[in-house]
Each structure stands twice: as C-alpha cells, then as structure tokens.
XYZ file of N, CA, C and O in Angstrom:
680
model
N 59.482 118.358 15.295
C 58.501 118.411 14.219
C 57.827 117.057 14.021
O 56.629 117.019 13.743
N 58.610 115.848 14.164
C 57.888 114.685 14.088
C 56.929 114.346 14.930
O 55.802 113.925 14.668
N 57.435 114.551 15.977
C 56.103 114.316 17.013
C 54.587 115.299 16.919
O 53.470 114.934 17.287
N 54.972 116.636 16.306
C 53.513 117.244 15.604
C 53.226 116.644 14.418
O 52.010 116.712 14.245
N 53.588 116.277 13.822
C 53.378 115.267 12.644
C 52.602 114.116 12.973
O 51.444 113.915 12.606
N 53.241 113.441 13.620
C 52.346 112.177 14.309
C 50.908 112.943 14.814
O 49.891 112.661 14.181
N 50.826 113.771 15.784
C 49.991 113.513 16.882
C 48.827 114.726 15.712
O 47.977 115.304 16.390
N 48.795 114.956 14.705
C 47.836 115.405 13.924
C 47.823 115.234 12.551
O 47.689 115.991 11.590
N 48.076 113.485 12.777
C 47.828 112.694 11.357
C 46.318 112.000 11.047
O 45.828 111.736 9.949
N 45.769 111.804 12.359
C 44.447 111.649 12.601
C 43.684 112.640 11.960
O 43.165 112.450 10.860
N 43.571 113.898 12.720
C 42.587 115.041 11.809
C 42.865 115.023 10.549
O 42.003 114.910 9.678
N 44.063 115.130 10.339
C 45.007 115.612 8.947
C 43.852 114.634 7.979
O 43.153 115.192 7.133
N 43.771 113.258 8.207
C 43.448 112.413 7.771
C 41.830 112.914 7.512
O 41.222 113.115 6.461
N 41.367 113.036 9.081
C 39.863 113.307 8.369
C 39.048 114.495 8.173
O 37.834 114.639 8.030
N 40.497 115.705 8.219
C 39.827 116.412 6.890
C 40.042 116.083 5.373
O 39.271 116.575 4.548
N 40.733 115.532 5.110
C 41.066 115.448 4.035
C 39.838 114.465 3.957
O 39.108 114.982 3.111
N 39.151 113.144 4.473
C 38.200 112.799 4.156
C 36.777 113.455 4.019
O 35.819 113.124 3.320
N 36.958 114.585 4.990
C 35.986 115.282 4.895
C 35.720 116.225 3.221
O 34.797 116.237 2.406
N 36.748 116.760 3.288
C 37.023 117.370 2.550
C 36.400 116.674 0.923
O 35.436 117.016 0.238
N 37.322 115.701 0.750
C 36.717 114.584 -0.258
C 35.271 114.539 -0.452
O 34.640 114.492 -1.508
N 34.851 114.563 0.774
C 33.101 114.406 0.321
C 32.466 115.604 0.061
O 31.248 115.511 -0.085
N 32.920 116.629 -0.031
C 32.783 118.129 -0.829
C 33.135 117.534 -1.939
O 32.465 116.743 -2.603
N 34.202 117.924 -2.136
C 34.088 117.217 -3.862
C 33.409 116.010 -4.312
O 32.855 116.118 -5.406
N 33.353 115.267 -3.923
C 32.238 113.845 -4.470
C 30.979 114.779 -4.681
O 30.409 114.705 -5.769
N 30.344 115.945 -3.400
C 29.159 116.527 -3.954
C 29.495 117.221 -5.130
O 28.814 116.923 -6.111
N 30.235 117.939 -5.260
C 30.521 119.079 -6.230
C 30.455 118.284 -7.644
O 29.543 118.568 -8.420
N 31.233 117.475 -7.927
C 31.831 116.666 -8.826
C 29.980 116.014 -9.196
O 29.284 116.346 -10.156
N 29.730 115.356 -8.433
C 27.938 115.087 -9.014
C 27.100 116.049 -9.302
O 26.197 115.814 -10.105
N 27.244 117.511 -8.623
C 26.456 118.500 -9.310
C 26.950 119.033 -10.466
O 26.088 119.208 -11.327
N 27.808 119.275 -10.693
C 28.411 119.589 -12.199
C 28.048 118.764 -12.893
O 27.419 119.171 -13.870
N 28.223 117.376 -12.777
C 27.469 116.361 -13.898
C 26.225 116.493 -14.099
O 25.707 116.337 -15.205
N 25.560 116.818 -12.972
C 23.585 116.830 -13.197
C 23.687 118.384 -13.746
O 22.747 118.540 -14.526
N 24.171 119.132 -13.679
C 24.058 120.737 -14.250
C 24.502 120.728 -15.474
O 23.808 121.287 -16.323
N 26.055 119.952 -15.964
C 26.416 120.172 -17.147
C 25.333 119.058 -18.387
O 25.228 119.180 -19.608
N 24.649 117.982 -17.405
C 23.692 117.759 -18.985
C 22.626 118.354 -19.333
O 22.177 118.131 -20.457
N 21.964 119.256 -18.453
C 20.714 120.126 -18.778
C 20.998 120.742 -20.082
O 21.469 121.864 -20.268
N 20.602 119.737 -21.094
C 20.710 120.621 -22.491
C 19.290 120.847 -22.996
O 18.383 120.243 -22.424
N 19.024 121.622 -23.967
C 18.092 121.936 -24.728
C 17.746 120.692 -26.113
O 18.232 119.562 -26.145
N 16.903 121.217 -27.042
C 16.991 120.306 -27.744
C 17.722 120.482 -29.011
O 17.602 119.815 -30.039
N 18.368 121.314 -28.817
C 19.490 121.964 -29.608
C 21.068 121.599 -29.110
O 21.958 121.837 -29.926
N 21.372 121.132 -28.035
C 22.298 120.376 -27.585
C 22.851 121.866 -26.533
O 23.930 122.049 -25.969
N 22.143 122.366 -26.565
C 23.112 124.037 -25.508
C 22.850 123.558 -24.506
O 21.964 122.706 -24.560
N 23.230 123.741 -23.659
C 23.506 123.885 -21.964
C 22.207 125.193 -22.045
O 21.954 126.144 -22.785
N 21.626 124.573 -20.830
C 20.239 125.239 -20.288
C 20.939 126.132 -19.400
O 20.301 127.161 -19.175
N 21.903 126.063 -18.906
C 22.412 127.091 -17.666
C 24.073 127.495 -18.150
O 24.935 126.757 -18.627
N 24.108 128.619 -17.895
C 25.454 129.231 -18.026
C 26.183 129.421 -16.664
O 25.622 129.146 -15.604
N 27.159 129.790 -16.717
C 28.450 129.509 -15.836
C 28.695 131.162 -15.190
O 29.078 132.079 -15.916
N 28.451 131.302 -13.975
C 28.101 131.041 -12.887
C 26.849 130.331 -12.867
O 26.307 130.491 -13.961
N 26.078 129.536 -12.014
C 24.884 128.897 -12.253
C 24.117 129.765 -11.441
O 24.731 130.089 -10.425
N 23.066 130.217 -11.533
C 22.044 131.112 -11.362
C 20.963 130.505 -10.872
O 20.010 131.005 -11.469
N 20.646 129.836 -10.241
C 19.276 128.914 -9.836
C 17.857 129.269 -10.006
O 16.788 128.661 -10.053
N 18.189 130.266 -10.068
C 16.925 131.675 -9.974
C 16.772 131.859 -11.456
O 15.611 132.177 -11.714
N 17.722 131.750 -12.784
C 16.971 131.448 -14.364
C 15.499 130.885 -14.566
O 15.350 129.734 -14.156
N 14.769 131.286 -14.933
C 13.673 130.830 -15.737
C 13.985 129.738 -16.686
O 14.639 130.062 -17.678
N 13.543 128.197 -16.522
C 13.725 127.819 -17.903
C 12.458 127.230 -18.717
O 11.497 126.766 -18.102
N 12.499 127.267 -20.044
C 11.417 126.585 -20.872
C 10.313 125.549 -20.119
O 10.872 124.494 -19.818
N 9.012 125.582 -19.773
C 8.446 124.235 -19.004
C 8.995 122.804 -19.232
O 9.196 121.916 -18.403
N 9.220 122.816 -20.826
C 9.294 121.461 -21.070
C 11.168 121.153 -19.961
O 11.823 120.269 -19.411
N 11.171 121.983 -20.134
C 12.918 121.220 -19.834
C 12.926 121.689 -17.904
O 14.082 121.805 -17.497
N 11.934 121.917 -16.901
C 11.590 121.735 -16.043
C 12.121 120.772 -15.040
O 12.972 120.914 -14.162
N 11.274 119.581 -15.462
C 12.453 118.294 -14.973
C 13.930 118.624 -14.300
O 14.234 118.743 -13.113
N 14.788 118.735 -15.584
C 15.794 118.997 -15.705
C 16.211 120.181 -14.389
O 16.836 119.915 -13.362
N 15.640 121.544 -14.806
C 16.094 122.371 -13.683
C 15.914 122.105 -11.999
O 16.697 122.392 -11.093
N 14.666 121.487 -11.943
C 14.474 120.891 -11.165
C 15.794 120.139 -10.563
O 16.231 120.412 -9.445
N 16.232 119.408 -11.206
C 16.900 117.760 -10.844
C 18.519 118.849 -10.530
O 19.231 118.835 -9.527
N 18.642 119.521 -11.540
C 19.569 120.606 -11.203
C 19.799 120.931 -10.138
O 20.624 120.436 -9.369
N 18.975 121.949 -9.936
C 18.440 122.773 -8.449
C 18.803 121.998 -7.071
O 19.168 122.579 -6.049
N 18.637 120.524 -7.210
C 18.325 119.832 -6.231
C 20.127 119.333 -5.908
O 20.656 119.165 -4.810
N 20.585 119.230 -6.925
C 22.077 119.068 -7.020
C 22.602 120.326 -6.678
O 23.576 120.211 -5.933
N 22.343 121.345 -6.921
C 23.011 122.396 -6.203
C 23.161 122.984 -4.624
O 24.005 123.510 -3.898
N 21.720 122.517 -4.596
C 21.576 122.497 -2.673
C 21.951 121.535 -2.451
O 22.159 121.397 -1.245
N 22.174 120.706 -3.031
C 23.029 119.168 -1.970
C 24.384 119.989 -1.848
O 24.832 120.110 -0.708
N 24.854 120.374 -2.552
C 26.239 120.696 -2.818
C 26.622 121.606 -1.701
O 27.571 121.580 -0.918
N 25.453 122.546 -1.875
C 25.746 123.653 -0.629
C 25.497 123.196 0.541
O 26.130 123.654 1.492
N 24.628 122.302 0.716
C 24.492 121.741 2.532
C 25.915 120.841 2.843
O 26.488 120.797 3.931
N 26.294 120.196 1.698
C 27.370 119.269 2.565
C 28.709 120.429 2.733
O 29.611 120.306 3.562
N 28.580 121.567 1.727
C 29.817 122.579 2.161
C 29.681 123.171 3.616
O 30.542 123.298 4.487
N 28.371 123.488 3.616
C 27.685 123.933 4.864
C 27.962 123.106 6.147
O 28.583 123.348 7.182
N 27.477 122.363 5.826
C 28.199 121.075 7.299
C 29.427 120.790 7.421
O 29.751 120.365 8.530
N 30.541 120.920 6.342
C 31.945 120.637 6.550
C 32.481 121.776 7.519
O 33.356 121.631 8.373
N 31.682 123.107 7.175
C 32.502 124.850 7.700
C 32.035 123.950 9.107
O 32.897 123.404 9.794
N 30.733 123.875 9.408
C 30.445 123.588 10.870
C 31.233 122.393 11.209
O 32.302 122.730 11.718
N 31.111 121.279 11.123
C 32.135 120.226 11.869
C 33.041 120.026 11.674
O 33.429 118.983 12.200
N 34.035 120.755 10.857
C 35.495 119.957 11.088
C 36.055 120.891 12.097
O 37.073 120.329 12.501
N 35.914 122.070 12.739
C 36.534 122.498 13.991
C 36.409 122.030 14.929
O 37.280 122.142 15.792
N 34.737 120.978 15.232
C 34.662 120.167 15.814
C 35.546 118.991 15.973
O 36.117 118.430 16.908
N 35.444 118.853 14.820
C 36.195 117.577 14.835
C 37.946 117.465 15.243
O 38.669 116.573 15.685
N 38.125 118.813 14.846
C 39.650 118.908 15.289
C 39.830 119.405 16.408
O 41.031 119.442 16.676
N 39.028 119.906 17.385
C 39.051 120.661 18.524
C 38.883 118.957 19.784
O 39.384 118.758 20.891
N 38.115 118.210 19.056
C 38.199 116.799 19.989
C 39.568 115.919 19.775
O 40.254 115.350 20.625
N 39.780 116.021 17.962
C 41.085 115.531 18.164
C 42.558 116.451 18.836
O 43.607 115.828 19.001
N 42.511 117.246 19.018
C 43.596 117.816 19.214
C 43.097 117.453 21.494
O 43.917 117.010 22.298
N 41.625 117.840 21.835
C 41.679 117.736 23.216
C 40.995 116.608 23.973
O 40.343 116.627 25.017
N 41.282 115.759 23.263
C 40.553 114.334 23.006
C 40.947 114.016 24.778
O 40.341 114.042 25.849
N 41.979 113.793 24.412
C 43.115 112.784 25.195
C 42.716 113.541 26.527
O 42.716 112.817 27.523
N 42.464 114.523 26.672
C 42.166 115.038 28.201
C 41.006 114.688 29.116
O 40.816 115.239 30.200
N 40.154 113.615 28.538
C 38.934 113.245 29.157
C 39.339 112.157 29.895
O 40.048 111.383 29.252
N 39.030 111.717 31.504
C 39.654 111.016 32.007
C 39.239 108.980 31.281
O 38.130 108.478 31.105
N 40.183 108.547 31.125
C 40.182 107.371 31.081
C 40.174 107.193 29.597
O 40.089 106.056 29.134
N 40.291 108.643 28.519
C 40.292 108.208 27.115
C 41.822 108.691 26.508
O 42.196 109.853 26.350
N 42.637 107.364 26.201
C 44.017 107.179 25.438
C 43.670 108.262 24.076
O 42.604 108.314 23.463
N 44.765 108.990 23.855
C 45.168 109.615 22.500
C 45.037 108.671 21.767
O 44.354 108.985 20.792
N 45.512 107.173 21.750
C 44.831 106.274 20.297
C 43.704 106.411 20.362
O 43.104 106.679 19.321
N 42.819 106.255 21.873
C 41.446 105.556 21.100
C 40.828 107.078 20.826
O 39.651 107.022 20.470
N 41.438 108.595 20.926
C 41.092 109.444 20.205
C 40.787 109.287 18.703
O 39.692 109.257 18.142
N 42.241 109.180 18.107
C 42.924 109.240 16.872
C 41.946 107.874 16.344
O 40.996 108.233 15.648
N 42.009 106.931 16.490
C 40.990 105.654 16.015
C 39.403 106.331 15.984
O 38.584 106.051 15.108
N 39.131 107.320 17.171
C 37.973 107.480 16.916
C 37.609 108.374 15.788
O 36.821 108.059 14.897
N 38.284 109.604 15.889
C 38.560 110.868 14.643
C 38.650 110.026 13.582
O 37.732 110.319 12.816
N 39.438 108.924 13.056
C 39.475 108.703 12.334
C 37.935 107.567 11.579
O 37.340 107.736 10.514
N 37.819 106.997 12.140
C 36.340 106.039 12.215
C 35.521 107.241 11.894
O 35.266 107.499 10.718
N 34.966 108.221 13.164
C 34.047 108.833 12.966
C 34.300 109.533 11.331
O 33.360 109.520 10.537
N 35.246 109.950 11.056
C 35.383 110.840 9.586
C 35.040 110.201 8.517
O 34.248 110.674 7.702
N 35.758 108.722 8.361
C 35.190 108.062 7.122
C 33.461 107.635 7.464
O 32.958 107.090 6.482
N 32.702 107.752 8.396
C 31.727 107.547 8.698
C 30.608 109.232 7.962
O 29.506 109.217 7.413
N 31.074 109.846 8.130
C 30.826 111.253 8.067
C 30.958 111.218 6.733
O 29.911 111.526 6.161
N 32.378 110.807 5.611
C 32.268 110.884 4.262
C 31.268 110.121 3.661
O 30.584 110.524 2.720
N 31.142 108.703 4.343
C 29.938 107.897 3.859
C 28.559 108.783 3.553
O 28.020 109.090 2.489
N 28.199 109.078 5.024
C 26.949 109.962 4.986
C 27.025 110.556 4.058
O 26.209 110.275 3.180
N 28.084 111.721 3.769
C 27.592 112.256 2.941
C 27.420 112.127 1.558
O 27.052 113.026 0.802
N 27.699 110.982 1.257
C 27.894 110.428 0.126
C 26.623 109.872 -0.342
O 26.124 109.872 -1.468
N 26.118 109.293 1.022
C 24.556 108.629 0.841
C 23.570 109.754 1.005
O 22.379 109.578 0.748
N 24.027 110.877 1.417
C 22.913 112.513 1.713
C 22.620 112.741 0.187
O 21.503 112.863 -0.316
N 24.114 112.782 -0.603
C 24.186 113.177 -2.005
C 23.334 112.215 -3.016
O 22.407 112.669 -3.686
N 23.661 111.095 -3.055
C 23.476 110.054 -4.112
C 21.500 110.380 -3.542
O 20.542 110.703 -4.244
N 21.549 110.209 -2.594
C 20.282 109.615 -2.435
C 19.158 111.217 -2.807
O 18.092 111.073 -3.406
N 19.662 112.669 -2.318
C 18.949 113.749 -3.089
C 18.662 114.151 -4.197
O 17.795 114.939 -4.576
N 19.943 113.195 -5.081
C 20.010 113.171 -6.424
C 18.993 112.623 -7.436
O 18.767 112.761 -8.639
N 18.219 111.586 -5.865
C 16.848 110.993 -6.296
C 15.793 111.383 -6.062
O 14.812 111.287 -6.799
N 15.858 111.989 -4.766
C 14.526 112.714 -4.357
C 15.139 113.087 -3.252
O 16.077 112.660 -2.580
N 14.077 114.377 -3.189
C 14.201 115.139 -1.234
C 14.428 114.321 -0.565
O 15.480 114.295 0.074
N 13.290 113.149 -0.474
C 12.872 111.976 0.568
C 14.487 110.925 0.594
O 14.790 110.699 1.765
N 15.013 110.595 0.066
C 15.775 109.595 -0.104
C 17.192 110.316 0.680
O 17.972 109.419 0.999
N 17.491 111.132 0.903
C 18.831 111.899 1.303
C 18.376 111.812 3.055
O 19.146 112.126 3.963
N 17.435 111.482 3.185
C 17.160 111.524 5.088
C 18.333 110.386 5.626
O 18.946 110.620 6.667
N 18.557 109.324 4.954
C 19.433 108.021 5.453
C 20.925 108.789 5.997
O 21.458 108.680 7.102
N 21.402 109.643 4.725
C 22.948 110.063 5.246
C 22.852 111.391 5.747
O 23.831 111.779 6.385
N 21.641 112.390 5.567
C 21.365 113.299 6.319
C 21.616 113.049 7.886
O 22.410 113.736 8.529
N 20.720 111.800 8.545
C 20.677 111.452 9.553
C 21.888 110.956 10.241
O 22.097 111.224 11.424
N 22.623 110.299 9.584
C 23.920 109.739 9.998
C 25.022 110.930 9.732
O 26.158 110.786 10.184
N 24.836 111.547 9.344
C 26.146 112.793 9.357
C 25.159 113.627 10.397
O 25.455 114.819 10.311
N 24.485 113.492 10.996
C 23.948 114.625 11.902
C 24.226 114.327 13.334
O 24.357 115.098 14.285
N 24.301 112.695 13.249
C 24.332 111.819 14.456
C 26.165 112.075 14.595
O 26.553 112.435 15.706
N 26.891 111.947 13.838
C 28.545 112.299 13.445
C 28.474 113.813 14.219
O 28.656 113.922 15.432
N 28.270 114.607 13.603
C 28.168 116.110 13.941
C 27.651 116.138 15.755
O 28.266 116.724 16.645
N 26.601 115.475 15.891
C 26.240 115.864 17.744
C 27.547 115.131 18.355
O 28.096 115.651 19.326
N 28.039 113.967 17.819
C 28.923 113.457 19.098
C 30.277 114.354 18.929
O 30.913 114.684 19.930
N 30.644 114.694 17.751
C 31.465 116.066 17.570
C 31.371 116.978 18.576
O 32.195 117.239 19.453
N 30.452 117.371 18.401
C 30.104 118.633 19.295
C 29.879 118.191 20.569
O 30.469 119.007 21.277
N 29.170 117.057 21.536
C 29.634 116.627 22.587
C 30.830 116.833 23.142
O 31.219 117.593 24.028
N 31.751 115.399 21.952
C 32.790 115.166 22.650
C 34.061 116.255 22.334
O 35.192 115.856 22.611
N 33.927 117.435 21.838
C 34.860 118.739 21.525
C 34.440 119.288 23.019
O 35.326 119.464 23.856
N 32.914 119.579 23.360
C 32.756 120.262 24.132
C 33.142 119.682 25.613
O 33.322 120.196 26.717
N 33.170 118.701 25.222
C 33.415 117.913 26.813
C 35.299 117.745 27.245
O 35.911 117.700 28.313
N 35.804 117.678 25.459
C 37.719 117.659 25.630
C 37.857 118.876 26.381
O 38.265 118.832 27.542
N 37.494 120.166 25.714
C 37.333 121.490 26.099
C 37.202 121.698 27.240
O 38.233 122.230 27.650
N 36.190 121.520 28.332
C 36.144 121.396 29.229
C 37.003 120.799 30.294
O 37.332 121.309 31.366
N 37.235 119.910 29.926
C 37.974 118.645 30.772
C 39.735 119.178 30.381
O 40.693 118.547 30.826
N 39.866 120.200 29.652
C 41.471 120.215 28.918
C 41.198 121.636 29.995
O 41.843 121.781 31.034
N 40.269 122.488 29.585
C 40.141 124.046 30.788
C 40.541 123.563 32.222
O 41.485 124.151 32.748
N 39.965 122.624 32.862
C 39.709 122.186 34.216
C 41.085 121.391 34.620
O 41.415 121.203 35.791
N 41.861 120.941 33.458
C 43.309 120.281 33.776
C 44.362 121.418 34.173
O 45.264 121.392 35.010
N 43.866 122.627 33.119
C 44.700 123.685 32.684
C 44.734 124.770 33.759
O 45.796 125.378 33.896
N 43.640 125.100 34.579
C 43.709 125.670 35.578
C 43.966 124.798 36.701
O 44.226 125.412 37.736
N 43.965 123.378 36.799
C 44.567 122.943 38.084
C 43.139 122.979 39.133
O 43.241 123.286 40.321
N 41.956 122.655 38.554
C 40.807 122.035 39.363
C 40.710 120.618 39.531
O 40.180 119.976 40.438
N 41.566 120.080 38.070
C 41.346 118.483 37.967
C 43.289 118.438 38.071
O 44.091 119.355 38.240
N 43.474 117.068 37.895
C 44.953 116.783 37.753
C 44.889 116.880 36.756
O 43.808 117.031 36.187
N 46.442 116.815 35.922
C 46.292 116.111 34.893
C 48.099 115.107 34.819
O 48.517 114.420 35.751
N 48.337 115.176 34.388
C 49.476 113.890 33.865
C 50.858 114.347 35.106
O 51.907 113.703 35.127
C-alpha cells in the first residue's frame, strides 16, 4: 500500500490543487451574487440562481457583474471535468516516455497543477472585471491543458507500445 501511496501523491496533490481553484471560483461567485441587493436590502436573486430572472434596469449593473461570476464559475468547473484525467492519465503513464524519470513526472504534475490553479485564479479575478481581462489566465490554463493532452497522449502511447512489446521497456 505504501508504495501506491507514494507513486500517486503527485496527482493526489494536483487535484486537490485543481480542485481548490473550483472553489476559489465558486467562493467569488457567491460573494458577487450574494451582494446584489435591492434598495431595500433583499437579495436580487434567490437560491437556486436563475440567470435567466429579469431584474429592475436600475440594478442591471449588478446582474450583469453577477452573470459574469456565474460563467466564470462554470468554465473553470468545465475545464477541471476536462483536464484532470489528463492530468492523471500523464501522471500515472508519465514515466513510460523514453528518457523521462517518474520524478521529473511527479515534479512536472506537480508544477504544471499549481500553474493551472494560478490561471485560474487570474481567469477568475480578472472576469470579475471584465470579459477582456480573464484572457491572461484563460490563456495560461489553456497552454496547461494542450501539454496535458500532449503529454497523456504521448505516455499512452509510449505505455501501449511498451505493453505490447513493439518498444522495450524496463
């Protein structure tokens, strides 16, 4: 059991970072949703949030700024479903690409993930300001996500080709 312990403390690690940056979004859209008040102090939106409510023009802004917090929320959930199988499908078949060590896997999984929470941290903060401003960690969690998907698709490969005995392996 220890030795599966060890050898998927890396992913372990960056889902859980991944993971984290779901909640950092979540946790900022609830704050931009729960102050949309009226001028009566009510909450403009009720619980489930409905995006699709009509609200008063004047308080516009607001739904707006809402709205915009809610699709952040859903794209970074959206990108976590898509890359962390990635991400665990390279860490788990990392090590099978010729000339790349299980550390400098595990160092990389791990680098690349807190790199990936950043992004999305800067996707969030920065949509929270405008459409325009979320391109910085948009871009850098997208650039995270292709070498994912590269280097999964290439462990994959290179772990098939060991496994049938086209390539060597150990």
């Amino acid at each position: 059991m220890e030795a599966l312990r060890y050898s998927i403390l890396a992913p372990s690690a960056a889902t859980f970072f991944m993971i984290f940056g779901c909640i950092d979004a979540m946790k900022k859209q609830i704050e931009v949703r729960y102050a949309c008040l009226d001028d009566n102090g009510k909450k403009l939106f009720d619980h489930p949030y409905s995006p699709w409510e009509k609200v008063d023009p004047k308080y516009q802004k607001q739904a707006d700024d809402a709205h915009r917090a809610f699709k952040t929320y859903e794209n970074v959930k959206e990108w976590t479903f898509l890359t962390l199988p990635l991400m665990w499908m390279f860490a788990l078949f990392g090590g099978t690409i010729p000339y790349v060590t299980d550390i400098t896997v595990e160092v990389t999984v791990l680098v690349s993930s807190v790199v990936y929470m950043a992004a999305n941290h800067m996707y969030t903060v920065g949509y929270m300001e405008s459409a325009e401003k979320r391109l910085t960690g948009f871009l850098l969690r997208t650039n995270v996500a292709k070498f994912w998907m590269v280097a999964s698709a290439v462990s994959l490969l290179t772990a098939a080709l060991e496994r049938f005995g086209v390539i060597g392996g150990e």
